[in-house]
Amino acid sequence: MGKSAKIKKLKKKLRKLKARLVAAQTHTAAVSPLAPPRFPDLPVIAGARFSAAKAGVKYADRLDVMLAELQPGTTIAGAFTTSATRSAPVRDCQAKLGSDPASGAAILVNAGNSNAFTGAAGDESVEALTQSVASALSVPENRVYSASTGVIGEPLPHDRIVACIDELAGTLVPDGLSQAAQAIRTTDTFAKGAKAEVKIGDRIVHIAGIAKGSGMIAPDMATMLVFIFTDAKIGQNDLQAMLSDLNETSFNSITVDSDTSTSDTLLLAATGASDVQVTQDNQPFRAALHSVMLDLAHQVVRDGEGATKFVEIRVAGARSYTDARTHALAIANSPLVKTAIAGEDPNWGRVVMAIGKSGAYADRDKLSIRFGDILVAENGWVSPTYREEAGASYMLQDDLVIAVDLGVGDANATVWTCDLTHGYIQINADYRS
């Protein structure tokens, strides 16, 4: 081998080593720059207890499994991924929704392995785990819900989790929700929690929730696990109707990378311990629950893999909500829009491109585009008042709003997304290593 060939080979090896180093640094990177300043002080939800443990499913020496115990009478509603390849835990949860709330219930969650695309072995793992929890807590197996998140296509080493069930059952505490939030993380850089309280009559009802999610995030749920608890007393049908409705404008309105996961699970449990009866049309409670759901959804976007910008996409003036949402998602999911935002480039032409390709109705000469309060384009052309330096200055902010008015109707929709950076590529190129 000649000298030049050897040098070329060494340079190639050096590039690979540098790439691995960058990826390793990304995995141990600091908390997302868009993260909230601190994890909230979540209220105790009467009728619920929580614990977390280190099962070693994938991660060494870190919490990676959580258990929630719910008192008899708890109703549970859910929303799940629409993926045709959804995981064994998702299918099991879907089958159990609506089970008799007279007995207690439990939720078991692990991180590091999604138990998805694992064939019959996946179903066997779910059965082994739910049976173990049912035995430890003396609840019916059809009232034990499970969720898994992590790598797809690898058998879940459920024996490691089963070995922790007694420990989990023995360490359940009312104020353990914050530890549970830590245990369900995968590539998340911070634990996610949100809370609300609402006065109904002369009584206070509490709501608290946790979530995980960072990548593989798109509407129709996403690679998210979300668990919300309230001490309100709500019937099963009302709880499910409320959750399904509010999910549309919260978790189903965020996107990080347009990829829908196999494992998305959102469970809402109402313990009834406050003895405050709530129906699906109770507006104060709906508003409080929606605030928790939207807060958690936004935190997922703020922790988007490699994200440096939080972006709200508002589309108004559409012929229908469906058209408005289609346009909003086309903008939010466009790699060209997202990379321009990452580069702090006010490239409004890419927004025009995304609107044009969406397939929903638009009239070139009627739409307008704004970056925050800055009018960028109108009447089929750049606005005569727009100055590039103003757009460039706006793009330096961490939180951005891109607003489009189509001018052809009165429907609107809002979605939330983040930018697309080198960090996203590094994290996902090395995800299984």
Short mmCIF file of C-alpha atoms in Angstrom, two decimals:
data_model
loop_
_atom_site.label_atom_id
_atom_site.label_comp_id
_atom_site.label_asym_id
_atom_site.label_seq_id
_atom_site.Cartn_x
_atom_site.Cartn_y
_atom_site.Cartn_z
CA MET A 1 0.00 0.00 0.00
CA GLY A 2 1.40 3.38 -1.00
CA LYS A 3 1.94 6.29 1.36
CA SER A 4 -1.01 8.30 0.01
CA ALA A 5 -3.34 5.29 0.34
CA LYS A 6 -2.24 4.75 3.95
CA ILE A 7 -2.84 8.41 4.75
CA LYS A 8 -6.27 8.23 3.12
CA LYS A 9 -7.13 5.12 5.18
CA LEU A 10 -5.95 6.77 8.41
CA LYS A 11 -8.00 9.87 7.67
CA LYS A 12 -11.07 7.70 7.14
CA LYS A 13 -10.51 5.98 10.49
CA LEU A 14 -10.03 9.37 12.14
CA ARG A 15 -13.33 10.65 10.73
CA LYS A 16 -15.11 7.58 12.10
CA LEU A 17 -13.54 8.03 15.52
CA LYS A 18 -14.52 11.70 15.58
CA ALA A 19 -18.10 10.79 14.63
CA ARG A 20 -18.26 8.24 17.45
CA LEU A 21 -16.86 10.78 19.90
CA VAL A 22 -19.45 13.36 18.91
CA ALA A 23 -22.22 10.77 19.25
CA ALA A 24 -20.96 9.73 22.68
CA GLN A 25 -20.83 13.35 23.76
CA THR A 26 -24.38 13.83 22.52
CA HIS A 27 -25.63 10.89 24.60
CA THR A 28 -24.15 12.43 27.72
CA ALA A 29 -25.03 15.99 26.74
CA ALA A 30 -26.44 18.49 29.18
CA VAL A 31 -30.14 18.99 29.55
CA SER A 32 -31.91 20.46 26.52
CA PRO A 33 -31.50 24.25 26.33
CA LEU A 34 -35.29 24.46 25.99
CA ALA A 35 -36.01 22.52 29.21
CA PRO A 36 -38.09 24.04 32.04
CA PRO A 37 -35.96 25.41 34.90
CA ARG A 38 -36.91 22.54 37.23
CA PHE A 39 -39.14 19.53 37.68
CA PRO A 40 -42.43 20.65 39.28
CA ASP A 41 -43.49 19.77 42.80
CA LEU A 42 -46.25 17.36 41.90
CA PRO A 43 -49.19 17.01 44.30
CA VAL A 44 -50.04 13.75 45.99
CA ILE A 45 -52.97 12.13 44.21
CA ALA A 46 -55.09 10.39 46.82
CA GLY A 47 -55.73 6.78 45.88
CA ALA A 48 -52.45 6.37 43.97
CA ARG A 49 -48.99 5.21 45.02
CA PHE A 50 -45.78 4.95 43.01
CA SER A 51 -42.35 3.35 43.05
CA ALA A 52 -39.31 2.95 40.78
CA ALA A 53 -36.41 0.52 40.56
CA LYS A 54 -33.27 -0.41 38.63
CA ALA A 55 -33.99 -3.53 36.58
CA GLY A 56 -31.08 -3.19 34.15
CA VAL A 57 -33.26 -3.74 31.08
CA LYS A 58 -30.74 -1.74 29.01
CA TYR A 59 -29.30 1.02 31.15
CA ALA A 60 -26.72 0.33 33.84
CA ASP A 61 -27.30 1.60 37.34
CA ARG A 62 -30.29 3.86 36.66
CA LEU A 63 -34.00 3.76 37.35
CA ASP A 64 -35.69 2.07 34.40
CA VAL A 65 -38.96 0.59 35.68
CA MET A 66 -41.89 2.16 37.56
CA LEU A 67 -45.06 0.86 39.17
CA ALA A 68 -48.28 2.70 39.97
CA GLU A 69 -50.88 1.20 42.31
CA LEU A 70 -54.45 2.54 42.06
CA GLN A 71 -57.23 2.07 44.57
CA PRO A 72 -60.48 0.17 43.87
CA GLY A 73 -62.95 2.32 41.95
CA THR A 74 -60.30 3.88 39.71
CA THR A 75 -61.43 4.39 36.13
CA ILE A 76 -58.83 4.35 33.37
CA ALA A 77 -58.97 5.85 29.87
CA GLY A 78 -56.35 5.58 27.15
CA ALA A 79 -55.12 6.71 23.76
CA PHE A 80 -52.57 4.77 21.76
CA THR A 81 -50.48 4.70 18.62
CA THR A 82 -52.29 3.98 15.36
CA SER A 83 -49.23 2.13 14.04
CA ALA A 84 -49.95 -1.15 12.24
CA THR A 85 -46.87 -2.56 14.01
CA ARG A 86 -47.85 -1.45 17.51
CA SER A 87 -46.25 -3.27 20.40
CA ALA A 88 -47.54 -6.12 22.55
CA PRO A 89 -48.07 -3.85 25.60
CA VAL A 90 -50.12 -1.42 23.50
CA ARG A 91 -52.41 -4.18 22.22
CA ASP A 92 -52.79 -5.55 25.74
CA CYS A 93 -53.72 -2.15 27.17
CA GLN A 94 -56.26 -1.57 24.41
CA ALA A 95 -57.91 -4.90 25.20
CA LYS A 96 -58.15 -4.09 28.91
CA LEU A 97 -59.68 -0.61 28.72
CA GLY A 98 -63.14 -0.55 30.21
CA SER A 99 -62.51 -3.40 32.64
CA ASP A 100 -64.54 -3.40 35.87
CA PRO A 101 -63.22 -0.60 38.14
CA ALA A 102 -64.55 -2.24 41.31
CA SER A 103 -61.11 -3.74 42.01
CA GLY A 104 -57.75 -2.03 42.28
CA ALA A 105 -55.48 -1.45 39.28
CA ALA A 106 -51.81 -1.05 38.43
CA ILE A 107 -49.55 0.37 35.72
CA LEU A 108 -46.08 -1.09 35.09
CA VAL A 109 -43.63 0.69 32.78
CA ASN A 110 -40.10 -0.07 31.62
CA ALA A 111 -37.57 1.91 29.59
CA GLY A 112 -34.79 0.63 27.33
CA ASN A 113 -36.76 -1.96 25.33
CA SER A 114 -40.10 -1.35 23.60
CA ASN A 115 -41.17 -5.01 23.38
CA ALA A 116 -42.31 -4.18 19.84
CA PHE A 117 -42.02 -6.43 16.78
CA THR A 118 -41.11 -9.33 19.06
CA GLY A 119 -43.76 -11.83 17.92
CA ALA A 120 -45.22 -14.31 20.38
CA ALA A 121 -42.34 -13.63 22.77
CA GLY A 122 -43.67 -10.11 23.24
CA ASP A 123 -47.08 -11.37 24.31
CA GLU A 124 -45.43 -13.85 26.68
CA SER A 125 -43.43 -11.03 28.27
CA VAL A 126 -46.54 -8.94 28.82
CA GLU A 127 -48.33 -11.91 30.38
CA ALA A 128 -45.40 -12.69 32.68
CA LEU A 129 -45.18 -9.08 33.86
CA THR A 130 -48.89 -8.48 34.38
CA GLN A 131 -49.31 -11.78 36.21
CA SER A 132 -46.42 -10.93 38.50
CA VAL A 133 -47.86 -7.51 39.34
CA ALA A 134 -51.36 -8.94 39.80
CA SER A 135 -50.02 -11.46 42.30
CA ALA A 136 -47.90 -8.92 44.20
CA LEU A 137 -50.71 -6.36 44.54
CA SER A 138 -53.68 -8.74 44.70
CA VAL A 139 -55.45 -7.18 41.74
CA PRO A 140 -57.01 -8.91 38.70
CA GLU A 141 -54.63 -9.35 35.78
CA ASN A 142 -57.05 -7.56 33.46
CA ARG A 143 -56.55 -4.47 35.63
CA VAL A 144 -52.77 -4.43 35.20
CA TYR A 145 -51.63 -2.19 32.36
CA SER A 146 -48.08 -2.21 31.03
CA ALA A 147 -46.04 0.00 28.72
CA SER A 148 -42.55 -0.33 27.28
CA THR A 149 -40.29 2.11 25.45
CA GLY A 150 -36.90 1.76 23.83
CA VAL A 151 -35.29 -0.33 21.12
CA ILE A 152 -37.61 -2.12 18.66
CA GLY A 153 -37.22 -5.77 17.65
CA GLU A 154 -35.25 -7.12 20.60
CA PRO A 155 -36.87 -9.57 23.06
CA LEU A 156 -37.70 -7.92 26.37
CA PRO A 157 -35.63 -9.43 29.20
CA HIS A 158 -38.74 -9.49 31.36
CA ASP A 159 -37.13 -11.73 33.99
CA ARG A 160 -35.08 -8.72 35.10
CA ILE A 161 -38.28 -6.77 35.68
CA VAL A 162 -40.09 -9.67 37.35
CA ALA A 163 -37.17 -9.88 39.77
CA CYS A 164 -37.92 -6.27 40.81
CA ILE A 165 -41.68 -6.61 41.31
CA ASP A 166 -41.50 -7.38 45.04
CA GLU A 167 -39.16 -4.44 45.53
CA LEU A 168 -41.51 -2.18 43.58
CA ALA A 169 -44.55 -3.38 45.50
CA GLY A 170 -42.77 -2.93 48.82
CA THR A 171 -41.63 0.63 48.19
CA LEU A 172 -44.87 2.19 46.88
CA VAL A 173 -45.40 5.68 48.29
CA PRO A 174 -47.96 8.45 47.60
CA ASP A 175 -45.24 10.98 46.66
CA GLY A 176 -43.25 8.72 44.32
CA LEU A 177 -44.40 10.21 41.01
CA SER A 178 -41.22 12.22 40.46
CA GLN A 179 -39.08 9.07 40.69
CA ALA A 180 -41.46 7.36 38.29
CA ALA A 181 -40.87 10.19 35.81
CA GLN A 182 -37.14 9.51 35.95
CA ALA A 183 -37.61 5.78 35.40
CA ILE A 184 -39.49 6.03 32.08
CA ARG A 185 -36.85 8.08 30.23
CA THR A 186 -34.87 6.84 27.22
CA THR A 187 -33.08 9.55 25.19
CA ASP A 188 -34.90 12.25 27.17
CA THR A 189 -32.54 14.81 28.64
CA PHE A 190 -34.94 15.72 31.44
CA ALA A 191 -37.87 14.18 33.30
CA LYS A 192 -41.25 15.66 32.41
CA GLY A 193 -44.02 16.48 34.85
CA ALA A 194 -47.02 18.81 35.04
CA LYS A 195 -49.81 19.57 37.49
CA ALA A 196 -53.04 21.48 37.96
CA GLU A 197 -55.74 21.91 40.54
CA VAL A 198 -59.30 23.03 40.04
CA LYS A 199 -62.05 24.04 42.43
CA ILE A 200 -65.33 22.22 41.84
CA GLY A 201 -68.02 23.38 44.20
CA ASP A 202 -66.23 23.89 47.48
CA ARG A 203 -63.67 21.10 46.90
CA ILE A 204 -60.24 21.07 45.24
CA VAL A 205 -59.45 18.37 42.69
CA HIS A 206 -55.83 17.60 41.80
CA ILE A 207 -54.25 16.46 38.53
CA ALA A 208 -50.64 15.34 38.03
CA GLY A 209 -48.92 13.78 35.05
CA ILE A 210 -45.58 12.54 33.78
CA ALA A 211 -44.35 11.83 30.28
CA LYS A 212 -41.40 10.62 28.26
CA GLY A 213 -40.61 11.46 24.67
CA SER A 214 -37.82 13.00 22.64
CA GLY A 215 -37.64 11.45 19.17
CA MET A 216 -39.96 9.47 16.88
CA ILE A 217 -42.65 12.05 17.64
CA ALA A 218 -45.61 12.72 15.33
CA PRO A 219 -49.40 13.06 15.55
CA ASP A 220 -51.49 9.89 15.93
CA MET A 221 -49.58 9.84 19.16
CA ALA A 222 -45.84 9.45 19.05
CA THR A 223 -43.02 7.62 20.81
CA MET A 224 -44.45 8.90 24.03
CA LEU A 225 -45.47 7.37 27.28
CA VAL A 226 -47.81 9.59 29.26
CA PHE A 227 -49.47 8.83 32.58
CA ILE A 228 -51.89 11.28 34.17
CA PHE A 229 -53.63 10.86 37.51
CA THR A 230 -56.47 12.71 39.20
CA ASP A 231 -58.42 12.22 42.42
CA ALA A 232 -61.65 13.25 40.68
CA LYS A 233 -64.49 10.74 40.42
CA ILE A 234 -65.26 10.25 36.72
CA GLY A 235 -67.19 7.50 34.97
CA GLN A 236 -65.34 5.37 32.42
CA ASN A 237 -67.26 6.66 29.38
CA ASP A 238 -66.92 10.30 30.41
CA LEU A 239 -63.22 9.88 31.14
CA GLN A 240 -62.54 8.28 27.76
CA ALA A 241 -64.56 10.86 25.84
CA MET A 242 -62.76 13.70 27.58
CA LEU A 243 -59.30 12.23 26.98
CA SER A 244 -59.94 11.46 23.32
CA ASP A 245 -61.20 14.98 22.71
CA LEU A 246 -58.41 16.83 24.50
CA ASN A 247 -55.74 14.59 23.00
CA GLU A 248 -56.44 16.05 19.55
CA THR A 249 -55.21 19.53 20.52
CA SER A 250 -52.34 18.41 22.75
CA PHE A 251 -50.38 15.21 22.12
CA ASN A 252 -51.80 14.79 18.63
CA SER A 253 -50.67 18.30 17.70
CA ILE A 254 -46.93 17.94 18.23
CA THR A 255 -44.24 16.64 15.91
CA VAL A 256 -40.48 16.35 16.24
CA ASP A 257 -39.60 14.27 13.19
CA SER A 258 -42.89 13.07 11.62
CA ASP A 259 -42.27 9.45 12.68
CA THR A 260 -45.08 7.61 14.49
CA SER A 261 -43.90 5.08 17.07
CA THR A 262 -44.97 1.51 17.76
CA SER A 263 -45.32 2.12 21.50
CA ASP A 264 -47.30 5.30 22.17
CA THR A 265 -49.39 4.99 25.30
CA LEU A 266 -51.39 7.65 27.12
CA LEU A 267 -53.26 6.49 30.22
CA LEU A 268 -55.47 8.70 32.39
CA ALA A 269 -56.52 7.32 35.78
CA ALA A 270 -59.23 8.85 37.97
CA THR A 271 -59.06 7.39 41.48
CA GLY A 272 -62.25 9.05 42.78
CA ALA A 273 -60.60 9.51 46.18
CA SER A 274 -61.71 13.16 46.44
CA ASP A 275 -65.34 12.00 46.04
CA VAL A 276 -65.89 14.97 43.72
CA GLN A 277 -68.05 13.84 40.79
CA VAL A 278 -66.98 15.17 37.39
CA THR A 279 -68.62 14.67 34.00
CA GLN A 280 -67.12 15.12 30.55
CA ASP A 281 -68.79 18.52 30.06
CA ASN A 282 -67.33 20.05 33.25
CA GLN A 283 -65.47 22.95 31.68
CA PRO A 284 -63.22 23.92 34.63
CA PHE A 285 -61.95 20.35 34.94
CA ARG A 286 -61.53 20.00 31.16
CA ALA A 287 -59.47 23.19 31.09
CA ALA A 288 -57.26 22.01 33.94
CA LEU A 289 -56.73 18.59 32.37
CA HIS A 290 -55.97 20.13 29.00
CA SER A 291 -53.40 22.44 30.60
CA VAL A 292 -51.56 19.41 32.02
CA MET A 293 -51.71 17.55 28.72
CA LEU A 294 -50.52 20.56 26.71
CA ASP A 295 -47.73 21.30 29.19
CA LEU A 296 -46.43 17.73 28.90
CA ALA A 297 -46.80 17.76 25.11
CA HIS A 298 -44.78 20.98 24.88
CA GLN A 299 -42.09 19.53 27.13
CA VAL A 300 -41.75 16.58 24.75
CA VAL A 301 -41.10 19.00 21.87
CA ARG A 302 -38.69 21.05 23.98
CA ASP A 303 -36.73 17.85 24.54
CA GLY A 304 -36.78 16.93 20.85
CA GLU A 305 -33.55 15.15 20.04
CA GLY A 306 -30.96 17.84 19.30
CA ALA A 307 -33.54 20.63 19.49
CA THR A 308 -32.48 24.24 20.02
CA LYS A 309 -35.73 25.98 18.98
CA PHE A 310 -39.36 25.53 20.10
CA VAL A 311 -41.67 26.45 17.24
CA GLU A 312 -45.40 27.13 17.19
CA ILE A 313 -47.04 26.87 13.77
CA ARG A 314 -50.36 28.72 13.52
CA VAL A 315 -52.50 28.39 10.41
CA ALA A 316 -55.66 30.47 10.10
CA GLY A 317 -58.05 31.40 7.32
CA ALA A 318 -58.42 27.86 5.99
CA ARG A 319 -61.53 26.36 4.41
CA SER A 320 -61.67 23.63 7.08
CA TYR A 321 -59.89 22.46 10.21
CA THR A 322 -58.53 19.52 8.24
CA ASP A 323 -56.98 21.88 5.66
CA ALA A 324 -55.52 24.10 8.38
CA ARG A 325 -54.00 21.13 10.20
CA THR A 326 -52.62 19.66 6.95
CA HIS A 327 -50.85 22.92 6.12
CA ALA A 328 -49.55 23.30 9.68
CA LEU A 329 -48.08 19.80 9.70
CA ALA A 330 -46.55 20.26 6.25
CA ILE A 331 -44.66 23.27 7.59
CA ALA A 332 -43.79 21.64 10.92
CA ASN A 333 -42.48 18.44 9.31
CA SER A 334 -40.54 19.98 6.44
CA PRO A 335 -36.82 19.19 6.82
CA LEU A 336 -36.05 22.35 4.84
CA VAL A 337 -38.12 24.54 7.16
CA LYS A 338 -36.69 22.87 10.25
CA THR A 339 -33.06 23.12 9.15
CA ALA A 340 -33.53 26.78 8.20
CA ILE A 341 -34.82 27.40 11.72
CA ALA A 342 -31.82 25.54 13.15
CA GLY A 343 -29.55 27.83 11.13
CA GLU A 344 -31.53 30.89 12.30
CA ASP A 345 -32.26 31.69 8.66
CA PRO A 346 -35.59 33.56 8.07
CA ASN A 347 -36.15 31.64 4.84
CA TRP A 348 -39.85 32.29 4.37
CA GLY A 349 -39.70 30.76 0.89
CA ARG A 350 -39.51 27.35 2.54
CA VAL A 351 -42.79 28.05 4.33
CA VAL A 352 -44.34 28.90 0.97
CA MET A 353 -42.95 25.63 -0.41
CA ALA A 354 -44.45 23.61 2.45
CA ILE A 355 -47.89 25.17 1.97
CA GLY A 356 -47.77 24.47 -1.74
CA LYS A 357 -46.87 20.80 -1.33
CA SER A 358 -49.33 19.96 1.46
CA GLY A 359 -52.20 19.01 -0.84
CA ALA A 360 -54.71 21.14 1.07
CA TYR A 361 -56.35 24.13 -0.61
CA ALA A 362 -54.46 27.42 -0.77
CA ASP A 363 -54.51 30.51 -2.97
CA ARG A 364 -51.07 31.96 -3.59
CA ASP A 365 -52.31 35.55 -3.86
CA LYS A 366 -54.37 35.49 -0.65
CA LEU A 367 -52.01 34.02 1.91
CA SER A 368 -49.83 35.94 4.32
CA ILE A 369 -46.90 34.82 6.48
CA ARG A 370 -45.62 36.25 9.75
CA PHE A 371 -42.61 35.52 11.92
CA GLY A 372 -43.95 36.52 15.31
CA ASP A 373 -45.41 40.00 14.78
CA ILE A 374 -43.34 40.62 11.64
CA LEU A 375 -45.33 40.60 8.39
CA VAL A 376 -43.09 38.75 5.96
CA ALA A 377 -45.22 38.02 2.90
CA GLU A 378 -48.67 38.91 1.57
CA ASN A 379 -50.64 39.01 -1.66
CA GLY A 380 -48.42 36.46 -3.36
CA TRP A 381 -45.16 38.32 -2.74
CA VAL A 382 -42.81 39.55 -0.04
CA SER A 383 -44.36 42.35 2.01
CA PRO A 384 -43.06 45.82 1.05
CA THR A 385 -42.55 46.55 4.76
CA TYR A 386 -40.45 43.42 5.43
CA ARG A 387 -36.76 43.80 6.20
CA GLU A 388 -34.49 40.74 6.16
CA GLU A 389 -32.55 41.97 9.19
CA ALA A 390 -35.77 42.01 11.24
CA GLY A 391 -36.50 38.39 10.31
CA ALA A 392 -32.92 37.35 11.02
CA SER A 393 -33.04 39.01 14.44
CA TYR A 394 -36.31 37.25 15.30
CA MET A 395 -34.88 33.85 14.40
CA LEU A 396 -32.27 34.21 17.14
CA GLN A 397 -34.95 33.60 19.78
CA ASP A 398 -35.43 30.19 21.41
CA ASP A 399 -39.24 30.27 21.10
CA LEU A 400 -40.63 31.10 17.68
CA VAL A 401 -44.06 31.54 16.09
CA ILE A 402 -44.65 31.05 12.37
CA ALA A 403 -48.15 32.25 11.47
CA VAL A 404 -49.90 31.74 8.15
CA ASP A 405 -53.25 33.21 7.15
CA LEU A 406 -54.58 31.49 4.04
CA GLY A 407 -57.34 34.06 3.54
CA VAL A 408 -59.84 31.57 2.13
CA GLY A 409 -61.98 30.66 5.16
CA ASP A 410 -62.30 30.89 8.93
CA ALA A 411 -60.83 27.57 10.18
CA ASN A 412 -57.57 27.37 12.09
CA ALA A 413 -55.16 24.87 13.65
CA THR A 414 -51.98 25.02 15.71
CA VAL A 415 -49.16 22.50 15.98
CA TRP A 416 -45.84 22.59 17.77
CA THR A 417 -42.45 21.40 16.58
CA CYS A 418 -38.73 22.01 16.94
CA ASP A 419 -35.76 22.55 14.66
CA LEU A 420 -33.68 19.81 13.03
CA THR A 421 -29.99 19.87 13.96
CA HIS A 422 -26.85 17.77 13.68
CA GLY A 423 -27.64 16.51 17.18
CA TYR A 424 -30.72 14.64 15.94
CA ILE A 425 -28.63 12.75 13.38
CA GLN A 426 -25.92 11.92 15.91
CA ILE A 427 -28.36 10.59 18.51
CA ASN A 428 -30.32 8.42 16.09
CA ALA A 429 -27.36 7.16 14.07
CA ASP A 430 -25.87 5.74 17.27
CA TYR A 431 -29.12 4.89 19.11
CA ARG A 432 -28.60 1.12 19.41
CA SER A 433 -24.90 1.28 20.30
#
